Amino acid sequence: MASQVDICNIALSNLGDQLITSMTEANSRARACNLRFDDTRDAVLRTHPWNCATSRATLAVSGTPNWGYSNSFALPTDCLRVLEVDDPDQEWKIEGRNIVSDGSSIKIRYIAQVSDTTLFDATLIQAIALRLGYEIAETLTGNLDLKREMWQKFQFALSEARSNDAMEGTPEKIESDEFLLARRGYSNRRNISTPSTGYSYS
């Protein structure tokens, strides 16, 4: 399993740069990696409900909003992104580090901030490394063409990582609703001027 240094070295090797042995080495490569590693990791984790970073929690009321909703719930300290709540009919909204809702409690599924890189699979490691390479490319090389190349590599690796991750479980159903059907050009509503008989719908 890969350590932070291993992931940084994947990034550096893609830039054609020398490798590091520690995040605290006294050189520009280690400083750039150390500066950007955490935020880059979190940014990639936020892009997909990764199995290794998905968690669940039941939240208790932590306060009362001034208006609009009945209750406020503090998010878990490791929450990077809320994916869903247990009750699909419960209205909710993220405000700062809280969820506001009219419910007396709320259950959430969320992406957690995972700092243990040994929990990441090989494709997620590649995606984080290539995104890190993109973030530090200009600082270390000044080569904008290389930076753009790193972004393209990252996008490809991210797509592969998402695909692999999504296959590890029962596929989630996405219900089509009237709004989505309407955007695709379909509707089960009749125009007010349309006779109840006579015109067929396609």
XYZ file of C-alpha atoms in Angstrom, residues 6-179:
174
model
C 4.986 7.018 -2.541
C 2.118 9.082 -3.970
C 4.311 12.173 -4.169
C 6.978 10.198 -6.000
C 4.435 9.012 -8.575
C 3.612 12.681 -9.161
C 7.265 13.673 -9.376
C 8.171 10.823 -11.728
C 5.401 11.927 -14.081
C 6.986 15.367 -14.062
C 10.361 13.859 -14.848
C 11.729 15.143 -11.538
C 13.871 13.551 -8.840
C 12.163 11.518 -6.114
C 12.028 12.296 -2.411
C 12.476 10.091 0.645
C 10.631 12.301 3.147
C 7.894 14.950 3.127
C 10.193 17.177 5.202
C 13.269 17.152 2.974
C 14.887 20.559 2.515
C 14.236 20.894 -1.206
C 11.630 22.450 -3.474
C 10.130 19.086 -4.472
C 9.315 18.001 -0.922
C 8.112 21.484 0.023
C 5.743 21.620 -2.974
C 4.382 18.152 -2.255
C 3.987 18.842 1.445
C 2.207 22.120 0.777
C -0.333 20.696 -1.682
C -0.810 17.067 -0.655
C -3.685 17.365 1.833
C -5.871 19.726 -0.175
C -5.254 17.736 -3.371
C -6.188 14.460 -1.652
C -9.380 16.010 -0.258
C -10.319 17.524 -3.622
C -10.069 14.121 -5.316
C -12.002 12.409 -2.512
C -14.831 14.930 -2.950
C -15.281 14.016 -6.620
C -16.824 10.574 -6.035
C -18.399 8.468 -3.263
C -15.290 6.311 -2.913
C -15.932 3.098 -0.996
C -12.841 3.658 1.139
C -13.992 7.142 2.162
C -17.760 6.668 2.538
C -19.129 6.834 6.068
C -22.505 7.159 7.815
C -23.659 9.068 10.869
C -26.779 9.918 12.831
C -26.754 13.578 13.812
C -28.447 15.139 16.815
C -29.798 18.683 16.978
C -27.030 21.147 17.787
C -28.840 24.461 17.418
C -31.758 26.422 16.018
C -31.442 28.583 12.867
C -32.700 32.150 13.098
C -35.315 31.408 10.448
C -36.283 29.037 7.643
C -35.707 25.673 9.303
C -36.458 24.249 12.735
C -33.131 22.639 13.569
C -29.423 22.727 12.850
C -27.100 19.700 12.956
C -23.308 19.909 13.190
C -21.532 17.898 10.501
C -18.951 15.287 11.543
C -15.496 16.845 11.806
C -14.189 14.584 9.031
C -17.025 15.321 6.591
C -15.869 16.498 3.177
C -19.194 16.184 1.386
C -22.697 14.998 2.268
C -23.956 12.473 -0.275
C -27.504 11.831 0.946
C -29.834 11.669 3.911
C -31.682 8.533 4.956
C -35.159 10.013 4.426
C -35.565 11.130 0.778
C -38.577 13.268 1.749
C -36.658 15.220 4.391
C -35.644 18.658 3.149
C -32.145 19.755 4.097
C -29.407 22.184 3.175
C -25.722 22.565 3.988
C -24.868 25.887 5.621
C -21.251 26.202 6.691
C -20.384 23.163 8.795
C -24.028 22.425 9.564
C -27.097 20.850 8.022
C -30.362 22.697 8.534
C -33.632 20.789 8.404
C -37.072 20.581 9.991
C -36.426 17.035 11.241
C -35.665 16.241 14.872
C -32.743 14.039 13.794
C -31.003 13.257 10.533
C -29.000 10.330 9.183
C -26.401 11.048 6.541
C -24.050 9.216 4.214
C -20.966 11.266 3.515
C -17.434 11.354 2.133
C -14.968 11.384 5.006
C -11.532 12.957 5.083
C -9.295 9.871 5.009
C -5.651 10.588 5.795
C -4.515 6.946 5.889
C -3.375 6.468 2.303
C -2.908 2.722 2.816
C -6.702 2.439 2.572
C -6.707 3.725 -1.024
C -6.797 1.315 -3.941
C -4.268 1.473 -6.763
C -6.420 3.486 -9.183
C -7.364 6.093 -6.585
C -3.677 6.448 -5.701
C -2.882 7.119 -9.360
C -5.652 9.732 -9.573
C -4.417 11.581 -6.472
C -0.802 11.428 -7.654
C -1.599 12.800 -11.095
C -3.760 15.584 -9.648
C -0.858 16.426 -7.330
C 1.468 16.443 -10.328
C -0.867 18.922 -12.027
C -0.945 21.155 -8.937
C 2.844 21.330 -8.520
C 3.905 21.169 -12.179
C 4.155 24.902 -12.767
C 5.942 25.533 -9.471
C 8.603 22.897 -10.104
C 9.011 23.035 -13.884
C 7.458 26.280 -15.150
C 6.198 24.161 -18.073
C 2.540 24.947 -18.803
C 2.358 22.309 -21.540
C 3.425 19.692 -19.005
C 0.839 21.003 -16.573
C -1.897 20.597 -19.192
C -0.641 17.076 -19.943
C -0.861 16.226 -16.249
C -4.477 17.427 -16.167
C -5.354 15.153 -19.076
C -3.635 12.209 -17.386
C -5.506 12.998 -14.174
C -8.875 13.072 -15.934
C -8.211 9.673 -17.505
C -7.024 8.162 -14.214
C -9.981 9.641 -12.337
C -12.442 8.132 -14.807
C -10.826 4.707 -14.460
C -10.751 4.942 -10.652
C -14.421 5.950 -10.477
C -15.415 3.112 -12.786
C -13.523 0.507 -10.770
C -14.858 1.840 -7.481
C -18.473 1.890 -8.693
C -18.352 -1.817 -9.594
C -17.701 -2.831 -5.986
C -21.317 -3.012 -4.863
C -24.918 -3.040 -6.041
C -25.449 -0.299 -8.646
C -27.449 2.611 -7.268
C -30.780 3.255 -8.949
C -31.349 6.703 -10.371
C -35.061 7.397 -10.535
C -36.267 9.401 -13.529
C -38.608 12.167 -12.499
C -40.776 14.474 -14.531
C -38.183 17.245 -14.480
